[in-house]
Coordinates of N, CA and C in Angstrom, one line a residue:
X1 N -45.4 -93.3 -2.7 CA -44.7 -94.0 -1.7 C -45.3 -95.4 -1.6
X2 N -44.6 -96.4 -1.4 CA -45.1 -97.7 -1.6 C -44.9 -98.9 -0.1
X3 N -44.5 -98.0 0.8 CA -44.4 -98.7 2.0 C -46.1 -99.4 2.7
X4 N -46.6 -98.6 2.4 CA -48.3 -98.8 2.7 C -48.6 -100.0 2.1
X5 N -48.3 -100.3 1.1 CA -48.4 -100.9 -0.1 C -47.8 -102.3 0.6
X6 N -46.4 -102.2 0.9 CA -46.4 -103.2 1.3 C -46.2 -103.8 2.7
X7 N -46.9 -102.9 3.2 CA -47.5 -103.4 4.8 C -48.7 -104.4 4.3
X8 N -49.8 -103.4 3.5 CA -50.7 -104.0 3.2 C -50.7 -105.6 2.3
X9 N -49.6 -105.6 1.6 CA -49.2 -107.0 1.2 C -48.6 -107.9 2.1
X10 N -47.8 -107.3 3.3 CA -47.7 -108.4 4.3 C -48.7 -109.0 5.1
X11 N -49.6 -108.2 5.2 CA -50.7 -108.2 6.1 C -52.0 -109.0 5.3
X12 N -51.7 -108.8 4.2 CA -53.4 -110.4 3.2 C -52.1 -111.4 3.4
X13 N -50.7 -111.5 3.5 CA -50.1 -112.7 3.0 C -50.7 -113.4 4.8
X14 N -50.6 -112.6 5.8 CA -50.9 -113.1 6.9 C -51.2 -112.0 8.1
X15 N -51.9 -111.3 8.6 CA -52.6 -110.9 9.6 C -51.5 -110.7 10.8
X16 N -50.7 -109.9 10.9 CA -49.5 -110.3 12.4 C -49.5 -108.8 13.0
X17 N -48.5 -108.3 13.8 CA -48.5 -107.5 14.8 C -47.6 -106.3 14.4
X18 N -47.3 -104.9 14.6 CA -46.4 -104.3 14.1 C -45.0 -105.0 14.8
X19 N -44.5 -105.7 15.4 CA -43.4 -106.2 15.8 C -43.1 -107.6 14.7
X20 N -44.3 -108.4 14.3 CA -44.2 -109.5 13.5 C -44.0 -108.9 12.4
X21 N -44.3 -107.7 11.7 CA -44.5 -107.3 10.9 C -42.6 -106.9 10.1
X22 N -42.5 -106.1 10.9 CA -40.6 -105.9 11.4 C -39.8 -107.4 10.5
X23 N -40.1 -108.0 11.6 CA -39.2 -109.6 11.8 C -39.7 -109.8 9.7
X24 N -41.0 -109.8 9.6 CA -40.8 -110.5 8.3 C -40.6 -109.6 7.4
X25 N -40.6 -108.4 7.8 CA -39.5 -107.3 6.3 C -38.3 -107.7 6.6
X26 N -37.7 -107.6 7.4 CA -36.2 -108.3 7.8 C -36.1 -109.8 6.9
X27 N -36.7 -110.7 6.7 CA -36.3 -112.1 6.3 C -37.2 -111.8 4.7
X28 N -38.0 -110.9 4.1 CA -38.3 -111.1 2.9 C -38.8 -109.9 2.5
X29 N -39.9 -108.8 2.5 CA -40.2 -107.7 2.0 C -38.9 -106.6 2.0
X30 N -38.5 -106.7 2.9 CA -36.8 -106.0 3.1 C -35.9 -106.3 2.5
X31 N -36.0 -107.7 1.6 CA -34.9 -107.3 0.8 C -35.0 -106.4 -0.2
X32 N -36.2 -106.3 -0.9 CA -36.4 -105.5 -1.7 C -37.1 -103.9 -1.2
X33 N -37.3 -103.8 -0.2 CA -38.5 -102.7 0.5 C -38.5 -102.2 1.7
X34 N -37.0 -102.0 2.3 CA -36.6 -102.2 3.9 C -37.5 -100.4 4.5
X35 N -37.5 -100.7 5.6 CA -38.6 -99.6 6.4 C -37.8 -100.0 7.8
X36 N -37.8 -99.3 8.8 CA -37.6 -99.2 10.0 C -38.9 -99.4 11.0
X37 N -38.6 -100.3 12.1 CA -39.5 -100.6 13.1 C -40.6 -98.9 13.2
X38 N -40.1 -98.2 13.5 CA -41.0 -96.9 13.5 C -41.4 -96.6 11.9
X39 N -41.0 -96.8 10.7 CA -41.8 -96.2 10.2 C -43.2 -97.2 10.0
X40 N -43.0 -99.1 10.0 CA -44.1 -99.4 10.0 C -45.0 -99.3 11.0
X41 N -44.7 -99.0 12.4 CA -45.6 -98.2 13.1 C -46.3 -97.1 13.0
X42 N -46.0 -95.9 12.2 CA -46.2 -95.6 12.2 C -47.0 -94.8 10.7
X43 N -46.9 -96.0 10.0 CA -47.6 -96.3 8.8 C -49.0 -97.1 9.3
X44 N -48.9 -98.3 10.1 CA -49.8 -99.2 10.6 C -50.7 -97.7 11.1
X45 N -50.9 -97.1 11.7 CA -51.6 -96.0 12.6 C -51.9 -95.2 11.0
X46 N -51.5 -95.0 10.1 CA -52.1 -94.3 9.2 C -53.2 -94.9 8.4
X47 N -52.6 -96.0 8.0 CA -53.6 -97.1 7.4 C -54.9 -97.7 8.5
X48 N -54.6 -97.8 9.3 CA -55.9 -97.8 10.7 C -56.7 -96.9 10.3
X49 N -56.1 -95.4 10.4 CA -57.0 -93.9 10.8 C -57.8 -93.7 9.1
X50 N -56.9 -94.4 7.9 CA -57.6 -94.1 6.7 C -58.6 -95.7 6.7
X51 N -58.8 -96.3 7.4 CA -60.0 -97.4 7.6 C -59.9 -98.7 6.1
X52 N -58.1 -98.5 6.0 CA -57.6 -99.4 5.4 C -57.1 -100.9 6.1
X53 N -57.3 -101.0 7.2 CA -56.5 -101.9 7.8 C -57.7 -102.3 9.3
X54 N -57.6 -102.8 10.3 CA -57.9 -102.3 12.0 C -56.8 -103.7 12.5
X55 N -57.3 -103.4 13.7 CA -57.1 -104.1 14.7 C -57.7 -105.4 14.9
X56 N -57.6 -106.4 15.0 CA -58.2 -107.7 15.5 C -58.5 -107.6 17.2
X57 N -59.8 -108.1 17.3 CA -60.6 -108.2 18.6 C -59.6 -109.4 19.3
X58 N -58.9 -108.8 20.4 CA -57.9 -109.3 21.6 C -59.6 -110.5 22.2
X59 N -59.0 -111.6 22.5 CA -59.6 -112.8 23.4 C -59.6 -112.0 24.8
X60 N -58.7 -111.9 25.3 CA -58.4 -110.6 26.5 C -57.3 -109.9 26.6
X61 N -58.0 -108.7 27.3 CA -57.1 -107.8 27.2 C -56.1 -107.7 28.6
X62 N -55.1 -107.5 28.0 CA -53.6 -108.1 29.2 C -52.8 -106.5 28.6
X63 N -52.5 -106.2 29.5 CA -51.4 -105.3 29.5 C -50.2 -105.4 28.5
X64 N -49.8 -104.6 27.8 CA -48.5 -104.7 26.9 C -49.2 -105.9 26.1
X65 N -49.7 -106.2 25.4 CA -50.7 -107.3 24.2 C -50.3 -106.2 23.0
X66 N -49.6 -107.2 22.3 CA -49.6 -106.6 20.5 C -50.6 -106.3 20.0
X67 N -51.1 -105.4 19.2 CA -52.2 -105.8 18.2 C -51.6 -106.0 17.3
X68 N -53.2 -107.1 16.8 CA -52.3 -107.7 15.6 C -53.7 -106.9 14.9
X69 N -52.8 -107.1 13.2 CA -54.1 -106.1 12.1 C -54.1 -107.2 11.0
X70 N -55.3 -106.9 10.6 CA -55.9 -107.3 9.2 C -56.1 -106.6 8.3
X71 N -56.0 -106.6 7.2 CA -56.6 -105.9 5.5 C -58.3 -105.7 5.7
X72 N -58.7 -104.5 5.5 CA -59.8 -104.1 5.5 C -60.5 -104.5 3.7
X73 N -61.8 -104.5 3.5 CA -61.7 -104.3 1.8 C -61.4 -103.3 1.3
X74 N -61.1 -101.8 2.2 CA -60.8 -100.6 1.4 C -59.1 -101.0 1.3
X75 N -58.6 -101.3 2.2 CA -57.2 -101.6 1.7 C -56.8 -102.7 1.2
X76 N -57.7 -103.6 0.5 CA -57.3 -104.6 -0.6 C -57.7 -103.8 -1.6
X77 N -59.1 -103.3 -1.8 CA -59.1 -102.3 -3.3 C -58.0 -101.4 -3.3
X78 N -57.5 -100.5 -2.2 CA -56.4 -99.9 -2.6 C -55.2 -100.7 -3.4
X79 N -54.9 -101.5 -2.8 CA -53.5 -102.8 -3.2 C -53.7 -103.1 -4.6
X80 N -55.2 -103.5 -4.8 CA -55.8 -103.8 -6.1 C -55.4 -102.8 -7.5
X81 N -55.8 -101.5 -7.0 CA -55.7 -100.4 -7.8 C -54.3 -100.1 -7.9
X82 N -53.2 -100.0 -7.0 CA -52.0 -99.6 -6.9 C -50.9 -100.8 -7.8
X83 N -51.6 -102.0 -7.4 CA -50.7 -103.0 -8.4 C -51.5 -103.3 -9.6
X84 N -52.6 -102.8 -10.2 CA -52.5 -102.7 -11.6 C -52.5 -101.1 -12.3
X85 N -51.9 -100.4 -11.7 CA -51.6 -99.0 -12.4 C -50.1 -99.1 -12.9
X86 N -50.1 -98.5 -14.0 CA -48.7 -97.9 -14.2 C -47.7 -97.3 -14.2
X87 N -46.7 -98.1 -13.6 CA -45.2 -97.0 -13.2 C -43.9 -97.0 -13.7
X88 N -43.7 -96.1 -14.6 CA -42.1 -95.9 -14.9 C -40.9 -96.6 -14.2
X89 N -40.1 -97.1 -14.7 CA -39.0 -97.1 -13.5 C -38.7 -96.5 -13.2
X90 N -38.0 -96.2 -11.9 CA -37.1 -95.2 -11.2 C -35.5 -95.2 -11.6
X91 N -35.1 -93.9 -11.9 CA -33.5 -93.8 -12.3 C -32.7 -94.5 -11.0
X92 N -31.8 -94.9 -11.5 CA -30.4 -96.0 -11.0 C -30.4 -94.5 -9.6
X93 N -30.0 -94.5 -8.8 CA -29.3 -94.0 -7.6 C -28.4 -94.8 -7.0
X94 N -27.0 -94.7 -7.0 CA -25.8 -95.4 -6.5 C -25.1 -94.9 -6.1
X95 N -24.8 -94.3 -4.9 CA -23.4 -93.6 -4.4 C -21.9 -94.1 -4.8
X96 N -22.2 -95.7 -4.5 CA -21.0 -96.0 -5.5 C -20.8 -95.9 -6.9
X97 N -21.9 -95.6 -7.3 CA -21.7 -95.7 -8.8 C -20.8 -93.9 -9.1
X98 N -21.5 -92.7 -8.1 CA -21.3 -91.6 -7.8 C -19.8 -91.3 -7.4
X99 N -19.3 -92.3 -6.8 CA -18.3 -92.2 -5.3 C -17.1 -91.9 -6.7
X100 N -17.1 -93.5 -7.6 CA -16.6 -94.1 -9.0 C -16.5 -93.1 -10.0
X101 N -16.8 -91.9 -10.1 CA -17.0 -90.6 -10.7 C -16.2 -89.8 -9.9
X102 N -16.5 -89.3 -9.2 CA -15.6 -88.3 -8.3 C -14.2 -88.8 -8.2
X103 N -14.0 -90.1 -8.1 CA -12.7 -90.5 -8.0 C -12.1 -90.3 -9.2
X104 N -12.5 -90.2 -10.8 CA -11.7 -90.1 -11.5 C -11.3 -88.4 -11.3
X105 N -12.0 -88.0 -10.9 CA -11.3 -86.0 -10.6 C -10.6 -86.1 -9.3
X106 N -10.6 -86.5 -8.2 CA -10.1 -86.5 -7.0 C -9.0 -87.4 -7.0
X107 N -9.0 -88.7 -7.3 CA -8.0 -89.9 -7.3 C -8.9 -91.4 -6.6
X108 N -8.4 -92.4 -6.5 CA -9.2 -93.2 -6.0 C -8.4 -93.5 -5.2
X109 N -7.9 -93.2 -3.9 CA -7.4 -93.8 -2.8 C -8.6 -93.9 -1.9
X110 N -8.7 -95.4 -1.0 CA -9.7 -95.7 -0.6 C -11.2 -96.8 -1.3
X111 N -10.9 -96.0 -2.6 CA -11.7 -97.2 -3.4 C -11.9 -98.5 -3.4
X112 N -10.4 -98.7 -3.9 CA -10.2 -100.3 -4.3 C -10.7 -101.2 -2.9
X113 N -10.3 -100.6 -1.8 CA -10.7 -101.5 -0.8 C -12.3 -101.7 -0.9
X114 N -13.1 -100.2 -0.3 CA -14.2 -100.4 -0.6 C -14.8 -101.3 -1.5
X115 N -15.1 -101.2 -3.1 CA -15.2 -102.1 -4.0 C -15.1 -103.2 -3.7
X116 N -13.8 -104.2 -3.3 CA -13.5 -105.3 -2.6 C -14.4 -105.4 -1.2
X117 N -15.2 -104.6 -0.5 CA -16.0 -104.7 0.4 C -17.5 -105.2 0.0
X118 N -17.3 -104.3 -1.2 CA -19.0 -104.6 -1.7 C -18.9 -105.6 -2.7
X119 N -18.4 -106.2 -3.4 CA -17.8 -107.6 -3.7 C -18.4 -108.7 -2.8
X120 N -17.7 -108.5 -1.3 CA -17.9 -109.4 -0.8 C -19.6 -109.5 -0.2
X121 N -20.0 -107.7 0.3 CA -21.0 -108.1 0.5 C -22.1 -108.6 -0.6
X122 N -22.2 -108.8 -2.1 CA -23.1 -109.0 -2.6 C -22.8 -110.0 -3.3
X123 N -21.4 -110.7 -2.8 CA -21.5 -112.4 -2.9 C -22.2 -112.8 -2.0
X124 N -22.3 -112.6 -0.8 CA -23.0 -113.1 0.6 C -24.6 -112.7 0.4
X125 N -24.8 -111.6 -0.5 CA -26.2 -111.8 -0.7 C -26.7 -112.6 -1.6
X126 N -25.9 -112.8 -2.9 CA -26.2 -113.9 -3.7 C -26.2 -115.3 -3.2
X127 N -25.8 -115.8 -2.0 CA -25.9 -117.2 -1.7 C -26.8 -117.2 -1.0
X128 N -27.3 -115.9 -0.2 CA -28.1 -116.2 0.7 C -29.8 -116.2 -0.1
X129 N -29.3 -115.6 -1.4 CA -30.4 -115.8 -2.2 C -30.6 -117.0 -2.8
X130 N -29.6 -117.4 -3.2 CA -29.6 -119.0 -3.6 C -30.0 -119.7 -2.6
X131 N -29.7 -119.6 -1.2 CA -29.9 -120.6 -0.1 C -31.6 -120.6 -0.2
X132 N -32.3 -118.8 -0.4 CA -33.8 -119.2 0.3 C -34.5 -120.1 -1.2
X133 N -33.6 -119.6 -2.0 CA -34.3 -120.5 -3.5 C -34.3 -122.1 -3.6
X134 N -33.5 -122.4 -3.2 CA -33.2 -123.9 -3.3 C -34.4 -124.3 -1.6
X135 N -34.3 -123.3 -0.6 CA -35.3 -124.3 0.3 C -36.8 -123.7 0.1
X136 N -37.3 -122.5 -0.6 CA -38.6 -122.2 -0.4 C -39.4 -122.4 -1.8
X137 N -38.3 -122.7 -3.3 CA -38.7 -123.1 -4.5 C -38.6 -124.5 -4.9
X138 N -38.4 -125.8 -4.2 CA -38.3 -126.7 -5.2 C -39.0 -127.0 -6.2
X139 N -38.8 -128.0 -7.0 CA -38.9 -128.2 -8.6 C -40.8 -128.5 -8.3
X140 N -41.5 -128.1 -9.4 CA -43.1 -128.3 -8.8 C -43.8 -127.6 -8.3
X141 N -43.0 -126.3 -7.5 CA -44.0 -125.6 -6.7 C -44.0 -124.6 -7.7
X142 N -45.7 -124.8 -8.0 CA -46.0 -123.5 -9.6 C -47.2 -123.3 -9.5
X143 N -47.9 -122.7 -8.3 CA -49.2 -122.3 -8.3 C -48.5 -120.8 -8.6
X144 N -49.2 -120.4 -9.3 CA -49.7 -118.4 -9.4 C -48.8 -117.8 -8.4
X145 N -49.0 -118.0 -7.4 CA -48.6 -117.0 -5.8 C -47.3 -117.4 -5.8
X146 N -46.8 -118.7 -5.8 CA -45.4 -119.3 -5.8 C -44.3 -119.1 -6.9
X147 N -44.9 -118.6 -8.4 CA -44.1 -118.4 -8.9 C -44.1 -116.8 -9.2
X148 N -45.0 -116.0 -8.8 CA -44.7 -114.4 -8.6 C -43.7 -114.4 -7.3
X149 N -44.2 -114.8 -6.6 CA -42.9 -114.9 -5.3 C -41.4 -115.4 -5.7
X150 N -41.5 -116.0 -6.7 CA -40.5 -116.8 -7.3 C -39.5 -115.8 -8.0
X151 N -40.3 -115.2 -8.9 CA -39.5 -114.1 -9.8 C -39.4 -112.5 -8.9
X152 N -39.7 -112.9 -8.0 CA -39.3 -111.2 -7.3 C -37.3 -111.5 -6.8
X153 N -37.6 -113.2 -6.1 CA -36.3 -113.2 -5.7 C -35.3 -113.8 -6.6
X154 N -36.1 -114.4 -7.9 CA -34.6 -114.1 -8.8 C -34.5 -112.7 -9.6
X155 N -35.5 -111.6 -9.4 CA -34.5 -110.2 -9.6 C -33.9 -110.0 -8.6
X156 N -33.9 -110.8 -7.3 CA -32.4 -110.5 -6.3 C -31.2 -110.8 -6.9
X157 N -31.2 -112.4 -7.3 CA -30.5 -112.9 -7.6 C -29.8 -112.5 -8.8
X158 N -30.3 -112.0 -10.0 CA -29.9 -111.8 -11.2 C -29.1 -110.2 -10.3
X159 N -30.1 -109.5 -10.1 CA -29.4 -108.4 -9.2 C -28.0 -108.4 -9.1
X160 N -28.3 -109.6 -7.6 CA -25.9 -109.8 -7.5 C -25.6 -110.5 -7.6
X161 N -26.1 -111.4 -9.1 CA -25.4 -111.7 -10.2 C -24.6 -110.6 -11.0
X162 N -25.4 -109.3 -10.9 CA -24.7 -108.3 -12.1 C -24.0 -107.7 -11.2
X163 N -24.1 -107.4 -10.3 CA -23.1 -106.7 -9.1 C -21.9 -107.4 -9.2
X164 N -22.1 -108.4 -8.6 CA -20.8 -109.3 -8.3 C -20.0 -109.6 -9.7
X165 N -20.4 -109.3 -10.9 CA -19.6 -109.9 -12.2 C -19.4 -108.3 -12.8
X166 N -19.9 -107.0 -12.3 CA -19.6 -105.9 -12.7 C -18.3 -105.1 -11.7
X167 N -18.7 -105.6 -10.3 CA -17.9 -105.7 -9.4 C -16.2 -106.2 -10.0
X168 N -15.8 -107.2 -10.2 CA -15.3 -108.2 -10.6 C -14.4 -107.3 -12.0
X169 N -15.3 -106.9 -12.9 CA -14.8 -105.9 -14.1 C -13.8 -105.2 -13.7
X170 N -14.8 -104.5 -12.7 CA -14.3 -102.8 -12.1 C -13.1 -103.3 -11.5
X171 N -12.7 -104.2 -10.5 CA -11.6 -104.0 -10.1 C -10.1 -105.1 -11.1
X172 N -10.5 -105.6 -11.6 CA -9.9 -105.7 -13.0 C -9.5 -104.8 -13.7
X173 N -10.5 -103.9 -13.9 CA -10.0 -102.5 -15.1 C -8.8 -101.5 -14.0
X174 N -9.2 -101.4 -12.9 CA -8.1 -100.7 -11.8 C -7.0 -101.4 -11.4
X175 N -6.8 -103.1 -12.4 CA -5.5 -103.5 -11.8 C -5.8 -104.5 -10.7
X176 N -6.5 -104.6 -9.6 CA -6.4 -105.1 -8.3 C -6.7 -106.7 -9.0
X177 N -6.0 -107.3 -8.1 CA -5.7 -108.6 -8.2 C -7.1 -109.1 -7.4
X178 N -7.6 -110.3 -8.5 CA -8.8 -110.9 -8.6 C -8.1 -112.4 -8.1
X179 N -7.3 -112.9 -7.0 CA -7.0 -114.6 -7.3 C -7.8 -114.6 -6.4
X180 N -7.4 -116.0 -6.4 CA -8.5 -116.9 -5.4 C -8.8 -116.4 -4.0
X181 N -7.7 -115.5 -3.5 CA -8.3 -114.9 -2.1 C -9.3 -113.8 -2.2
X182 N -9.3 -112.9 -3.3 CA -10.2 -112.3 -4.0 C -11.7 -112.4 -3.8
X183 N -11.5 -114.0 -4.8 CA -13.0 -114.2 -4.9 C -13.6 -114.7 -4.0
X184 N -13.2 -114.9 -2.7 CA -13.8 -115.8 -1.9 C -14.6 -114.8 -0.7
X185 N -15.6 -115.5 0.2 CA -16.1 -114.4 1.1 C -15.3 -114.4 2.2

Protein backbone atom coordinates (compact mmCIF):
# COMPACT_ATOMS: atom_id res chain seq x y z
CA UNK A 1 0.00 0.00 0.00
CA UNK A 2 1.51 3.24 -0.89
CA UNK A 3 -0.58 5.87 0.86
CA UNK A 4 2.10 6.06 3.67
CA UNK A 5 4.39 6.52 1.17
CA UNK A 6 2.90 9.30 0.02
CA UNK A 7 2.01 11.15 3.10
CA UNK A 8 5.48 10.74 3.83
CA UNK A 9 6.39 12.47 0.48
CA UNK A 10 4.10 15.27 1.25
CA UNK A 11 5.39 15.82 4.45
CA UNK A 12 9.80 16.17 3.30
CA UNK A 13 8.17 18.22 0.38
CA UNK A 14 6.80 20.40 3.45
CA UNK A 15 5.94 19.68 7.17
CA UNK A 16 1.86 20.65 7.35
CA UNK A 17 -1.14 19.42 9.37
CA UNK A 18 -3.56 16.44 8.61
CA UNK A 19 -6.09 19.12 7.18
CA UNK A 20 -3.14 20.85 5.07
CA UNK A 21 -2.27 17.65 4.13
CA UNK A 22 -6.03 16.86 2.51
CA UNK A 23 -6.08 20.40 0.62
CA UNK A 24 -2.60 19.44 -1.04
CA UNK A 25 -3.72 15.72 -2.23
CA UNK A 26 -6.68 17.48 -3.61
CA UNK A 27 -4.51 20.09 -5.87
CA UNK A 28 -1.46 17.51 -6.64
CA UNK A 29 -0.70 13.99 -4.92
CA UNK A 30 -4.44 13.25 -5.72
CA UNK A 31 -4.34 13.39 -8.97
CA UNK A 32 -2.48 10.54 -9.14
CA UNK A 33 -2.91 8.96 -5.32
CA UNK A 34 -6.36 10.31 -3.95
CA UNK A 35 -7.08 9.09 -0.13
CA UNK A 36 -9.94 10.55 1.94
CA UNK A 37 -9.59 13.12 4.84
CA UNK A 38 -9.95 9.97 7.29
CA UNK A 39 -7.82 7.80 5.76
CA UNK A 40 -4.81 10.31 5.96
CA UNK A 41 -5.73 10.74 9.46
CA UNK A 42 -5.66 7.96 10.05
CA UNK A 43 -2.54 6.83 8.37
CA UNK A 44 -0.80 10.15 10.08
CA UNK A 45 -1.60 8.13 13.64
CA UNK A 46 0.07 4.97 12.18
CA UNK A 47 3.13 6.52 10.98
CA UNK A 48 3.36 8.60 14.46
CA UNK A 49 2.84 5.12 16.55
CA UNK A 50 5.61 3.32 13.96
CA UNK A 51 8.08 6.45 14.98
CA UNK A 52 8.09 7.32 11.25
CA UNK A 53 6.78 10.74 11.42
CA UNK A 54 5.77 12.99 15.06
CA UNK A 55 4.37 15.96 15.88
CA UNK A 56 6.06 19.38 15.87
CA UNK A 57 6.40 21.22 19.40
CA UNK A 58 3.13 23.80 19.40
CA UNK A 59 4.66 27.59 20.59
CA UNK A 60 1.27 27.25 22.68
CA UNK A 61 -1.01 25.15 23.28
CA UNK A 62 -4.69 26.57 22.36
CA UNK A 63 -7.50 24.47 22.15
CA UNK A 64 -8.56 22.82 18.74
CA UNK A 65 -4.60 23.70 17.34
CA UNK A 66 -3.69 21.36 14.34
CA UNK A 67 -0.72 19.40 14.67
CA UNK A 68 1.39 19.77 12.19
CA UNK A 69 4.05 16.61 11.48
CA UNK A 70 7.48 16.20 10.20
CA UNK A 71 9.51 13.11 8.53
CA UNK A 72 11.37 11.37 11.10
CA UNK A 73 14.87 9.67 9.70
CA UNK A 74 13.07 6.30 10.07
CA UNK A 75 10.49 7.48 7.76
CA UNK A 76 12.82 9.00 5.12
CA UNK A 77 14.94 5.62 5.16
CA UNK A 78 11.59 4.03 4.73
CA UNK A 79 10.69 6.40 1.51
CA UNK A 80 14.32 5.73 0.59
CA UNK A 81 13.97 1.97 0.49
CA UNK A 82 10.36 1.93 -0.88
CA UNK A 83 11.31 4.21 -3.93
CA UNK A 84 14.29 2.39 -4.92
CA UNK A 85 12.80 -1.22 -4.83
CA UNK A 86 11.11 -2.92 -7.53
CA UNK A 87 7.53 -2.97 -8.69
CA UNK A 88 5.70 -4.57 -11.43
CA UNK A 89 2.95 -2.68 -12.91
CA UNK A 90 -0.37 -3.09 -11.86
CA UNK A 91 -3.04 -4.68 -14.35
CA UNK A 92 -5.34 -1.94 -16.18
CA UNK A 93 -8.71 -1.97 -13.82
CA UNK A 94 -11.53 0.03 -15.69
CA UNK A 95 -15.13 -0.47 -15.15
CA UNK A 96 -15.63 1.33 -18.26
CA UNK A 97 -13.42 -0.58 -20.06
CA UNK A 98 -15.69 -3.68 -18.22
CA UNK A 99 -19.08 -1.75 -18.59
CA UNK A 100 -17.82 -1.80 -22.84
CA UNK A 101 -17.82 -5.70 -22.56
CA UNK A 102 -20.91 -6.49 -21.02
CA UNK A 103 -22.58 -4.29 -23.42
CA UNK A 104 -21.66 -6.23 -26.31
CA UNK A 105 -23.81 -9.33 -24.57
CA UNK A 106 -26.49 -7.04 -22.97
CA UNK A 107 -26.76 -4.12 -25.64
CA UNK A 108 -25.40 -0.67 -25.17
CA UNK A 109 -28.29 1.49 -24.28
CA UNK A 110 -27.04 4.01 -21.87
CA UNK A 111 -23.47 3.88 -23.10
CA UNK A 112 -23.10 6.27 -25.68
CA UNK A 113 -24.16 8.95 -23.32
CA UNK A 114 -21.94 7.93 -20.67
CA UNK A 115 -18.77 7.73 -22.99
CA UNK A 116 -19.74 11.28 -24.15
CA UNK A 117 -19.60 12.04 -20.34
CA UNK A 118 -16.18 10.71 -19.79
CA UNK A 119 -15.02 12.49 -22.95
CA UNK A 120 -15.85 15.43 -21.51
CA UNK A 121 -14.67 14.76 -18.17
CA UNK A 122 -11.05 13.97 -19.38
CA UNK A 123 -10.96 16.83 -21.74
CA UNK A 124 -11.40 19.04 -18.61
CA UNK A 125 -8.67 17.11 -17.01
CA UNK A 126 -6.31 17.51 -19.83
CA UNK A 127 -6.54 21.42 -19.74
CA UNK A 128 -6.45 21.50 -16.35
CA UNK A 129 -3.28 19.64 -16.72
CA UNK A 130 -2.02 21.84 -19.29
CA UNK A 131 -3.05 24.88 -17.27
CA UNK A 132 -0.82 23.58 -14.03
CA UNK A 133 2.11 22.92 -16.78
CA UNK A 134 2.25 26.06 -18.49
CA UNK A 135 2.17 27.97 -14.81
CA UNK A 136 4.35 25.66 -12.45
CA UNK A 137 6.87 24.49 -15.63
CA UNK A 138 8.21 27.29 -17.62
CA UNK A 139 11.03 26.96 -20.09
CA UNK A 140 14.40 26.65 -17.58
CA UNK A 141 13.07 25.25 -14.64
CA UNK A 142 15.40 21.93 -14.66
CA UNK A 143 16.81 21.27 -11.37
CA UNK A 144 16.36 17.29 -10.48
CA UNK A 145 13.14 17.89 -8.20
CA UNK A 146 11.47 20.13 -11.03
CA UNK A 147 11.85 17.89 -13.67
CA UNK A 148 10.72 14.53 -11.75
CA UNK A 149 7.70 16.62 -10.70
CA UNK A 150 7.57 17.48 -14.26
CA UNK A 151 7.23 14.00 -15.74
CA UNK A 152 4.74 12.61 -13.11
CA UNK A 153 2.28 15.29 -14.61
CA UNK A 154 2.94 14.76 -18.15
CA UNK A 155 1.97 10.96 -17.46
CA UNK A 156 -1.29 12.93 -16.57
CA UNK A 157 -1.28 14.50 -19.48
CA UNK A 158 -0.25 11.82 -22.01
CA UNK A 159 -2.84 9.87 -19.80
CA UNK A 160 -5.97 12.14 -21.24
CA UNK A 161 -4.29 12.50 -24.16
CA UNK A 162 -5.00 8.71 -24.70
CA UNK A 163 -8.38 8.79 -23.09
CA UNK A 164 -9.63 11.58 -24.89
CA UNK A 165 -8.31 10.35 -28.59
CA UNK A 166 -9.46 6.59 -27.53
CA UNK A 167 -12.56 8.08 -26.27
CA UNK A 168 -13.09 9.81 -29.59
CA UNK A 169 -12.41 6.22 -31.57
CA UNK A 170 -14.91 4.44 -29.40
CA UNK A 171 -17.67 6.68 -30.11
CA UNK A 172 -16.88 6.83 -33.79
CA UNK A 173 -16.74 3.06 -34.17
CA UNK A 174 -20.56 3.18 -32.41
CA UNK A 175 -21.64 5.75 -35.00
CA UNK A 176 -22.21 8.75 -32.53
CA UNK A 177 -21.62 11.94 -34.06
CA UNK A 178 -18.29 13.59 -33.21
CA UNK A 179 -19.03 17.52 -34.73
CA UNK A 180 -18.09 20.38 -33.24
CA UNK A 181 -20.71 20.26 -30.35
CA UNK A 182 -19.16 16.92 -29.56
CA UNK A 183 -15.84 17.95 -29.11
CA UNK A 184 -16.26 20.81 -27.06
CA UNK A 185 -16.53 20.86 -23.00
Amino acid sequence: MSLPHAILTALLEKPSSGLELTRRFDKSIGYFWSATHQQIYRELGKLEREGAIRALEQQQATRGQKKEYEVLPAGRAELARWTAASQDPKPLRDTLLLRLRAAAVVGTDGIEADLHRHLALHRQQLAEYEEIEKRDFPPGKDAVEDRLRHVVLRAGIDLETFWTQWLERTLEELGSPQGPAARQD
